[in-house]
Tab-separated table of C-alpha atoms in Angstrom:
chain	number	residue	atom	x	y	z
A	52	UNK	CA	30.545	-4.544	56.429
A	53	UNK	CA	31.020	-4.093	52.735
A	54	UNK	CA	28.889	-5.844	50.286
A	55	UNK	CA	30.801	-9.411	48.539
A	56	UNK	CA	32.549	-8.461	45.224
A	57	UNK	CA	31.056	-10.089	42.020
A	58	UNK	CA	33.793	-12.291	40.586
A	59	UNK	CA	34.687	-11.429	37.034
A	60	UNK	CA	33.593	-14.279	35.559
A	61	UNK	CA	29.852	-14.185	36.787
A	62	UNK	CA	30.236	-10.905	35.238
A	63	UNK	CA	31.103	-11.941	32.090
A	64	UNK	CA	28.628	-14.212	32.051
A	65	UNK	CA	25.577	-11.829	32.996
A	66	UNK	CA	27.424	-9.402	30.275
A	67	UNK	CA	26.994	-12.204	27.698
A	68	UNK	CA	23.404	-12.610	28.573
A	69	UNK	CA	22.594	-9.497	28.405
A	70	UNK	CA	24.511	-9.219	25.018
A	71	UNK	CA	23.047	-12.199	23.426
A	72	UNK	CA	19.792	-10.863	23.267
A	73	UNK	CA	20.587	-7.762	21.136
A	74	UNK	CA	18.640	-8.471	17.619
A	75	UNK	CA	20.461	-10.280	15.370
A	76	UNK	CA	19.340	-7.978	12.521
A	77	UNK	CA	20.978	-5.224	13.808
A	78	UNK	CA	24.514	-5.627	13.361
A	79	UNK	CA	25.677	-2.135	14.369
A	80	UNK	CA	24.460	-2.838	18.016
A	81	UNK	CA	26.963	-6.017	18.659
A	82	UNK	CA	29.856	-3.076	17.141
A	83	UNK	CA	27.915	-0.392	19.304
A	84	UNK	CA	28.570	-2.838	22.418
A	85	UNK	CA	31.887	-4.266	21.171
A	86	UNK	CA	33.768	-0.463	21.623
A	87	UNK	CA	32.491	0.198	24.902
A	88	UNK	CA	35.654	-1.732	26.401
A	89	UNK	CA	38.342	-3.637	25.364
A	90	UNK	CA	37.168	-6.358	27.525
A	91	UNK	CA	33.706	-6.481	26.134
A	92	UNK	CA	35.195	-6.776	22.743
A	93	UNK	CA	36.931	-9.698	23.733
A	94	UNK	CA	33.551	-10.986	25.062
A	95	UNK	CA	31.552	-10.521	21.659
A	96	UNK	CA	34.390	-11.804	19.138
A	97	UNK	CA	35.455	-14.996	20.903
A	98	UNK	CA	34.496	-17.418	19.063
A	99	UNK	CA	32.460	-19.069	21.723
A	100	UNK	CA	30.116	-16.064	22.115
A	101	UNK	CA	29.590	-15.753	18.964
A	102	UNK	CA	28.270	-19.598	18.319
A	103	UNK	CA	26.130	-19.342	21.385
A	104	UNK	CA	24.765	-16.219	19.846
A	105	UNK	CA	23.585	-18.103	16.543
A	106	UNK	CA	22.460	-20.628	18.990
A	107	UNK	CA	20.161	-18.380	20.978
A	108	UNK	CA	18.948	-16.853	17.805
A	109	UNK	CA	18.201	-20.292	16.037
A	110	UNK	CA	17.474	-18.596	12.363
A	111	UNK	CA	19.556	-16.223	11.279
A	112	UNK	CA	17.770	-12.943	9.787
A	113	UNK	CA	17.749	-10.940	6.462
A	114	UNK	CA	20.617	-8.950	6.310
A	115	UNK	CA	20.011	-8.204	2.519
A	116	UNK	CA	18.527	-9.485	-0.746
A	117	UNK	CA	20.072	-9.632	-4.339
A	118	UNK	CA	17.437	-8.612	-7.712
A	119	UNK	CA	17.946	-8.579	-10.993
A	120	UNK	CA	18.946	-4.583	-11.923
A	121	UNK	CA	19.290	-4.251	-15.899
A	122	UNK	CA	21.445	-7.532	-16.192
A	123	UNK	CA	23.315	-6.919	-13.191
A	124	UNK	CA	23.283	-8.345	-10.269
A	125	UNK	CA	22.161	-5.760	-7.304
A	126	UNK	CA	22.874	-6.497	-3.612
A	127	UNK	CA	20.952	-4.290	-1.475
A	128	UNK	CA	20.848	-4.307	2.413
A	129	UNK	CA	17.698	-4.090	4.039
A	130	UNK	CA	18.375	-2.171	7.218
A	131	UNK	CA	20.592	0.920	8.002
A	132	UNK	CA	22.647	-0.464	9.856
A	133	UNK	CA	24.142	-3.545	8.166
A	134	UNK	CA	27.856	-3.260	7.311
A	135	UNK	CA	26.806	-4.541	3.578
A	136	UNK	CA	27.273	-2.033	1.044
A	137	UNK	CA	25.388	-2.124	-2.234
A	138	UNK	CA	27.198	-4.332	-4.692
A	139	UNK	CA	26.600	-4.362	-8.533
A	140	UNK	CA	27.791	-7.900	-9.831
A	141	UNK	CA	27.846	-6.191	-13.685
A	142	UNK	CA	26.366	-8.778	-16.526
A	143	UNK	CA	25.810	-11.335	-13.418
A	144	UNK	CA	22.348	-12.778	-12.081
A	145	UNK	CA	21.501	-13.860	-8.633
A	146	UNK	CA	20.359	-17.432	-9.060
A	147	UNK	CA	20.366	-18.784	-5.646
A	148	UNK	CA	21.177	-17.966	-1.706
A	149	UNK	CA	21.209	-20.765	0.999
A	150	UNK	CA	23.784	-21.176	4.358
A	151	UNK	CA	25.809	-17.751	3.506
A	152	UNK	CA	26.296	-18.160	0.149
A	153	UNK	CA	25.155	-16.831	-3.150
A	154	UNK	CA	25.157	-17.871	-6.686
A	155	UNK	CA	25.558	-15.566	-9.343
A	156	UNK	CA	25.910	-16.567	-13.329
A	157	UNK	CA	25.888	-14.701	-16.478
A	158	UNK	CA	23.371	-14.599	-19.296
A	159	UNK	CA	24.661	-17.225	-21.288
A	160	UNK	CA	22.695	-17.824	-25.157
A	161	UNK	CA	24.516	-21.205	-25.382
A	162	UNK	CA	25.118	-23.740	-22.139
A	163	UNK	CA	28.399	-24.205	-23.020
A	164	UNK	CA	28.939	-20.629	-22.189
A	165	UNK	CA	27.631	-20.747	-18.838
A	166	UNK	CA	29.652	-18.867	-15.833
A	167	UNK	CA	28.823	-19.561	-12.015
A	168	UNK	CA	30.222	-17.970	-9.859
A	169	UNK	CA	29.975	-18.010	-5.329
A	170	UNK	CA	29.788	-15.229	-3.567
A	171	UNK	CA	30.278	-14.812	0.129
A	172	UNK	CA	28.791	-11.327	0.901
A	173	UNK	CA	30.797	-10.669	4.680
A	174	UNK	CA	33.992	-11.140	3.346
A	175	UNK	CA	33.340	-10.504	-0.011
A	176	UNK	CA	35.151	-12.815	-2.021
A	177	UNK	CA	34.505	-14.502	-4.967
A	178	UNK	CA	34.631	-18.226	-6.511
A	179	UNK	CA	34.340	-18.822	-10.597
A	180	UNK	CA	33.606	-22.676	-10.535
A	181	UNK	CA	34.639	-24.401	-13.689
A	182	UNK	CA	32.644	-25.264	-16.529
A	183	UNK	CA	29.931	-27.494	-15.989
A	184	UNK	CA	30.292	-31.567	-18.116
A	185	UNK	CA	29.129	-30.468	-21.781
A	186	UNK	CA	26.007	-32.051	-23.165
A	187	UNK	CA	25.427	-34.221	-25.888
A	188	UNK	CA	22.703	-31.909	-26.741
A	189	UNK	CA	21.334	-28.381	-26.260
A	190	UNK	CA	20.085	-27.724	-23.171
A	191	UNK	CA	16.627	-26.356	-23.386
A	192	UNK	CA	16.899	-24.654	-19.640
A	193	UNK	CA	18.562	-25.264	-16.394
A	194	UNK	CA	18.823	-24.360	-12.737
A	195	UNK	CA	20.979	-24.322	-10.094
A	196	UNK	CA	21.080	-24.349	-6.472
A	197	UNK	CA	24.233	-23.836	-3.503
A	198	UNK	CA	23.847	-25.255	0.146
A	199	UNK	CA	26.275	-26.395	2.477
A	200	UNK	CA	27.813	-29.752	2.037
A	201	UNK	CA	27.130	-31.364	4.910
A	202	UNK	CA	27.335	-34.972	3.977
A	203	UNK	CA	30.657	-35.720	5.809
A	204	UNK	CA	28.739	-34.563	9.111
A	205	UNK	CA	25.647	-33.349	10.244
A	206	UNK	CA	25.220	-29.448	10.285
A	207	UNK	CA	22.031	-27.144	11.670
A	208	UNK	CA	24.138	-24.483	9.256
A	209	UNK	CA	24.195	-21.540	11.628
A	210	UNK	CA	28.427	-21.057	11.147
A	211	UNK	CA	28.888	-22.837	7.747
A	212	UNK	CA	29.365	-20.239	5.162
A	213	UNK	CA	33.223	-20.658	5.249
A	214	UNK	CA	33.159	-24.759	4.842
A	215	UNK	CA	32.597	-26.483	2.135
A	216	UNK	CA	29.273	-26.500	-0.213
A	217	UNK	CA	27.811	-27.965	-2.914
A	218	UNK	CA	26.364	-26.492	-6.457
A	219	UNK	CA	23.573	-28.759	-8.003
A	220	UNK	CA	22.536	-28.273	-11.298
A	221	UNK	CA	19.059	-29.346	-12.653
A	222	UNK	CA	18.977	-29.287	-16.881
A	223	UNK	CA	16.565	-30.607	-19.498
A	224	UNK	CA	16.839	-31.103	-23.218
A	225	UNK	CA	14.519	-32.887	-25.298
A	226	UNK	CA	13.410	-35.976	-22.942
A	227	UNK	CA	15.423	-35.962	-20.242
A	228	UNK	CA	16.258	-34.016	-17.240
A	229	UNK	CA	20.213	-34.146	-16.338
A	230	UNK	CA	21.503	-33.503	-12.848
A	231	UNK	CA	25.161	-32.902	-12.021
A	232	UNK	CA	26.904	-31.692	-8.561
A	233	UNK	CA	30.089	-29.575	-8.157
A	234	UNK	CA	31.805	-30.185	-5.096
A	235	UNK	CA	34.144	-27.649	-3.528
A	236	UNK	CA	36.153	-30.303	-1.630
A	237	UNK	CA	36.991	-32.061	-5.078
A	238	UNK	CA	37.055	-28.762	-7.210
A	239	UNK	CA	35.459	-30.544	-9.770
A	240	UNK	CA	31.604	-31.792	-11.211
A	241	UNK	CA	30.209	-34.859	-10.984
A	242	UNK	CA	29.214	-36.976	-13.915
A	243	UNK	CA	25.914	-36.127	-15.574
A	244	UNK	CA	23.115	-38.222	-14.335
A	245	UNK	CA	19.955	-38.740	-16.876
A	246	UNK	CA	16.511	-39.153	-16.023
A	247	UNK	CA	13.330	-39.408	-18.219
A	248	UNK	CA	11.122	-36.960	-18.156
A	249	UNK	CA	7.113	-36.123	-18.962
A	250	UNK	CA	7.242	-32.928	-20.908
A	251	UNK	CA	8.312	-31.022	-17.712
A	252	UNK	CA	11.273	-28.260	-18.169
A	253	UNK	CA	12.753	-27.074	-15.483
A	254	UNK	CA	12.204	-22.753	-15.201
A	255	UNK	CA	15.672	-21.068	-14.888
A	256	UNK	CA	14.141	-18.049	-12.955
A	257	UNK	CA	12.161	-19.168	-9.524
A	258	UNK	CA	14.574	-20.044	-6.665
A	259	UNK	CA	14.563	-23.535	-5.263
A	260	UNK	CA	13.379	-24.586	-1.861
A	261	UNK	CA	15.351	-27.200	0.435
A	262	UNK	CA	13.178	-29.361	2.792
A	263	UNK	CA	15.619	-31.765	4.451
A	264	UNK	CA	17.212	-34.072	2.306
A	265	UNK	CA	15.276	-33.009	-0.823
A	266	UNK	CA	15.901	-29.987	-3.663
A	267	UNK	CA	12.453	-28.357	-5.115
A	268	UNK	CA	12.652	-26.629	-8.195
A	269	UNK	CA	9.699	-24.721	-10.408
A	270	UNK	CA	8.766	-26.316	-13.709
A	271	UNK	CA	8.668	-23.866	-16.335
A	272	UNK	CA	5.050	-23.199	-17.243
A	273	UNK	CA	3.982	-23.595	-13.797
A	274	UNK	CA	3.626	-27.524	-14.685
A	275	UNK	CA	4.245	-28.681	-11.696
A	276	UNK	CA	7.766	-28.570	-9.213
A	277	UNK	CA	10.536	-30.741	-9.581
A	278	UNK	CA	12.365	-32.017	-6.697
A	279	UNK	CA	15.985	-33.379	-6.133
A	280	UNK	CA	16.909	-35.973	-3.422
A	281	UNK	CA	20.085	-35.180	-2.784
A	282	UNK	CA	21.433	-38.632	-1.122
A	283	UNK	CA	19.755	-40.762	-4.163
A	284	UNK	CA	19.478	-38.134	-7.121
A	285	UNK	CA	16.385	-38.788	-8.092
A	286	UNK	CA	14.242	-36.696	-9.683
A	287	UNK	CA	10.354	-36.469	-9.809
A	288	UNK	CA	7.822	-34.478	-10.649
A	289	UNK	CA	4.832	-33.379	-8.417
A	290	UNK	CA	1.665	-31.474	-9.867
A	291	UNK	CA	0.137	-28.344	-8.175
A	292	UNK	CA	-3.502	-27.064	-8.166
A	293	UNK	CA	-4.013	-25.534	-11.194
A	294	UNK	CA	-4.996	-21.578	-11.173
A	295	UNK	CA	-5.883	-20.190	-14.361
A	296	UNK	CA	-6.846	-16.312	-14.388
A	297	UNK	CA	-6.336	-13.590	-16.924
A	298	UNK	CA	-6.054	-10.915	-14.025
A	299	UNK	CA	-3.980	-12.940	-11.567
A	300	UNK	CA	-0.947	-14.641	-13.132
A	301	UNK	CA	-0.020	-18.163	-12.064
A	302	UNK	CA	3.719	-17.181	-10.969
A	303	UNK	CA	4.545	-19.404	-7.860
A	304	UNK	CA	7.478	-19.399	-5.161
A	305	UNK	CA	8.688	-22.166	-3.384
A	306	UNK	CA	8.676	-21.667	0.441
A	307	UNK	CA	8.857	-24.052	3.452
A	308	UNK	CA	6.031	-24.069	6.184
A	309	UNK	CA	6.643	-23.251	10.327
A	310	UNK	CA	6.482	-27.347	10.549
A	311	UNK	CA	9.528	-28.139	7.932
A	312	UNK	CA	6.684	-29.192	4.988
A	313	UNK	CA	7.299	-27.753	1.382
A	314	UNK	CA	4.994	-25.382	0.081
A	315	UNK	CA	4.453	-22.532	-2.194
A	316	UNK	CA	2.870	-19.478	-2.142
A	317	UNK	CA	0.669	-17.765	-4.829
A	318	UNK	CA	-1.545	-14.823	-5.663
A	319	UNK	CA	-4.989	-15.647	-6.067
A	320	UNK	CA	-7.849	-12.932	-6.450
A	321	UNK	CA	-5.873	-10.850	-4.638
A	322	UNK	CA	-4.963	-12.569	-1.587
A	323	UNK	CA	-1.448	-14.288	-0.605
A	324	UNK	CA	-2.434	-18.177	-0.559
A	325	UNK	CA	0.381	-20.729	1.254
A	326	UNK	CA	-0.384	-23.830	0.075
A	327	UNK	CA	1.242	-26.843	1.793
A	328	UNK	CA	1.897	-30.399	0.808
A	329	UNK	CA	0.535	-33.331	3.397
A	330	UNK	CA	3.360	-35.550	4.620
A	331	UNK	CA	0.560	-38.416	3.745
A	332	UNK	CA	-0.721	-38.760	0.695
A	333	UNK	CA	0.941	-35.830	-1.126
A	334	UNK	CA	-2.198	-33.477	-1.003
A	335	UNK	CA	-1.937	-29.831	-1.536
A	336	UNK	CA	-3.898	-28.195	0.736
A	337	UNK	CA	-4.224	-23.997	2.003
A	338	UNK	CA	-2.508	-23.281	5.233
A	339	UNK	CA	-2.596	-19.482	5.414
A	340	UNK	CA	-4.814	-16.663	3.121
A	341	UNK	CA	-3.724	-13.064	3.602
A	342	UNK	CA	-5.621	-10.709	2.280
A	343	UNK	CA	-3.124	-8.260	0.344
A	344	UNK	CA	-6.116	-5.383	-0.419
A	345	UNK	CA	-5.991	-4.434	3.447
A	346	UNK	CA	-2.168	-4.213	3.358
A	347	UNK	CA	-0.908	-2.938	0.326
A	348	UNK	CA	-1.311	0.240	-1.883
A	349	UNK	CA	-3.591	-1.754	-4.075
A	350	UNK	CA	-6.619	-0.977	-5.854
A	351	UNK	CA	-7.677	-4.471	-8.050
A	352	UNK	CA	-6.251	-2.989	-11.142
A	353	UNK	CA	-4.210	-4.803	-13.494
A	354	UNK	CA	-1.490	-1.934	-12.904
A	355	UNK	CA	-1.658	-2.501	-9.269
A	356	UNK	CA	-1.246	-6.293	-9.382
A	357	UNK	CA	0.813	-7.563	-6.891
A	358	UNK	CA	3.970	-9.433	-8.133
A	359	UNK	CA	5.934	-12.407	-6.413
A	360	UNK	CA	9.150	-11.437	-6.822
A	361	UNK	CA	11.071	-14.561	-4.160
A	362	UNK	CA	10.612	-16.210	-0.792
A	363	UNK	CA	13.456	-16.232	1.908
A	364	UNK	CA	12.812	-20.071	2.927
A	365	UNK	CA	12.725	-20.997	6.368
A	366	UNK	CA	11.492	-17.900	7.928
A	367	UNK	CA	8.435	-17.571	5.175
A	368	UNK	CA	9.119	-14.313	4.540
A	369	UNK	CA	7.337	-13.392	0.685
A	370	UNK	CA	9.491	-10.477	-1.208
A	371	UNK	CA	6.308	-9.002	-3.375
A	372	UNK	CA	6.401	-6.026	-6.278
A	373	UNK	CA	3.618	-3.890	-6.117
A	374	UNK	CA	4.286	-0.453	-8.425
A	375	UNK	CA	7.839	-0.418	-8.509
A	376	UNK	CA	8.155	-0.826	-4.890
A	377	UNK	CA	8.876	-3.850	-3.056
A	378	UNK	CA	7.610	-4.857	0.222
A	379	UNK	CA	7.912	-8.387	1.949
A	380	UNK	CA	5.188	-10.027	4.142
A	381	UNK	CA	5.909	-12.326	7.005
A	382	UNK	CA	4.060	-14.958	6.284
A	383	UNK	CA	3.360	-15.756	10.610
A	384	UNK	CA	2.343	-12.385	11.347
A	385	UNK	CA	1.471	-11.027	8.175
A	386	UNK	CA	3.746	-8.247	8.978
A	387	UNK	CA	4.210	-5.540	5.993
A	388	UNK	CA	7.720	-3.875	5.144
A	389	UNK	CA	8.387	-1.378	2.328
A	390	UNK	CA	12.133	-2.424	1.802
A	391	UNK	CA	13.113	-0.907	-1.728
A	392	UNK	CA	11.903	1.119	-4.590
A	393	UNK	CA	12.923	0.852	-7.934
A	394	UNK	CA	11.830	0.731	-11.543
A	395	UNK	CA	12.113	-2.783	-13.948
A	396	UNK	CA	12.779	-4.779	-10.237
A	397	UNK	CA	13.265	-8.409	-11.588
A	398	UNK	CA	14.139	-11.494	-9.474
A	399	UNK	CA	15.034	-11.444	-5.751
A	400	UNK	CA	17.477	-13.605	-3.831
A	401	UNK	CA	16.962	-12.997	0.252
A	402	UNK	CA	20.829	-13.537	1.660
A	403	UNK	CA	20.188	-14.748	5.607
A	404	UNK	CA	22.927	-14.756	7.809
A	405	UNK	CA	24.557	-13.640	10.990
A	406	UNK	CA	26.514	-10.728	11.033
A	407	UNK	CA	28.965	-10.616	13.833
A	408	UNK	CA	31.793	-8.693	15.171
A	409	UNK	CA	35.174	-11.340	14.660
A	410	UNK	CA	38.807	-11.239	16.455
């Protein structure tokens, strides 16, 4: 008696499994997959599969990271086989990444001559935004920061890079700190919202951190962080521990912690600190030490110093410069990668996303 045929749809649906656990850092292998048959290709670019594959994968991975190359903006995949090419945004600077987007601007010596511009890497078009509200003053520095706008509806952002988003920008001149949102479902900026401030500036070159409802952004100086609530538009300031050496700069980077708590990470005499903010009480407190002698090509010279160069948030992942190289730590394993060399490697913007094969 001949065995019972498989019907083709429990096929399909063992084929998916199986499929849905190919790493999502790989993109090549979904392609690999997607031309052994018509019918699997079908399979991996409906729509479906591909939502239950960012669903399986719950954080979407590294596909690349953006640095500062000699004013110009330098996208650089980090594995073979990503479909990314290398991209030179010429007289740009990568300012910001979050929910497959980037944001690029120029080098403006005046505010009123600032240019942002979105990026969206996988299909690699661009957005100039218009020109932010003019000030009533100079500016003394600003940032700015792009994440999905996601007040109409709730989103866990793993297929929002094509919807609409939102562009906050942080300034401060003289007193105050100003705040102002572009909205891509208006096309225009908000007005300017004005807040006092306590000598704080905000820094124009570390990357923010989002932690729920609420922006972070570095103070320049390393006074302290800013942060952002994004349903009220507040703005305060919180106050870090204070490291002062000669040998180990104070440079910070904003990060998030495997629990959802904002943090930042920092070199201190020679190890990788995560420091961690309480949900009561505000304390800072250390979560995680890694000791960067025993991993990288480091010697405790001032010309092997390790250098924080940006954090990928979410999956603490640290992107460090040590001698013109750049290698990035995973912050839960303490996992070591050599991902690029270069020479005068500035700031870096991780881009996470999922890469999949469409219709």
């Amino acid at each position: 008696m001949p065995p019972p045929r498989t019907s083709p749809l429990l096929m399909d649906e063992l084929v998916e499994e199986i499929l849905m656990r190919l790493p999502p850092d790989d993109p090549k292998s979904l392609v690999r997959a997607a031309l052994v048959s018509k019918h699997w290709c079908r399979l991996i670019s409906d729509a479906g599969f591909r939502r239950r594959f960012r669903e399986f994968h719950g954080t979407a991975p590294i596909l690349g990271f953006l640095w500062d190359h000699m004013d110009d903006a330098l996208f650089v995949p980090v594995t073979s086989s990503s479909f990314l090419p290398h991209v030179h945004h010429h007289d740009m600077r990568p300012c910001d990444s979050r929910h497959g987007r980037v944001l690029l601007s120029n080098y403006p010596e005046y505010y009123d001559d600032l240019i942002i511009v979105i990026w969206d890497p996988i299909a690699n078009v661009k957005l100039e935004l218009p020109e932010p509200p003019p000030r009533r003053l100079f500016p003394e520095t600003w940032n700015m920061a792009v994440l999905c706008d996601a007040t109409a509806s709730p989103c866990d952002h793993l297929d929002c890079h094509g919807g609409p988003f939102i562009v906050v920008l942080l300034g401060t001149e003289e007193k105050e700190i100003f705040s102002c949102v572009f909205s891509s479902k208006t096309g225009m900026w908000s007005e300017p919202v004005s807040t006092a401030q306590c000598n704080v500036r905000v820094s124009r070159w570390e990357r923010s951190a989002l932690v729920r409802n609420t922006l972070f952004f570095v103070a320049a100086k390393k006074k302290g962080i800013l942060t952002y609530d994004l349903g009220t538009q507040h703005i305060s300031v919180i106050q870090v521990p204070i490291w002062e050496d000669p040998v180990c700069p104070s440079f910070i980077e904003l990060t998030t912690t495997e629990d959802g708590r904002p943090g930042f990470v920092r070199v201190e005499n020679f190890e990788l600190r995560l420091w961690s903010r309480a949900d009561v009480g505000g304390r800072w407190e250390i979560s995680k030490v890694i000791n960067l002698k025993r991993l990288l090509p480091i010697d405790c010279s001032r010309s092997t110093m390790p250098v924080l160069l940006g954090s990928a948030e979410g999956i603490g992942v640290i992107f460090l410069n040590v001698k013109n190289e750049i290698f990035t730590i995973d912050l839960r394993s303490s996992k070591v990668t050599k991902v690029y060399e270069a020479s005068c490697i500035g700031v870096v913007v991780p881009y996470l996303n999922f890469y999949t094969p469409g219709p």
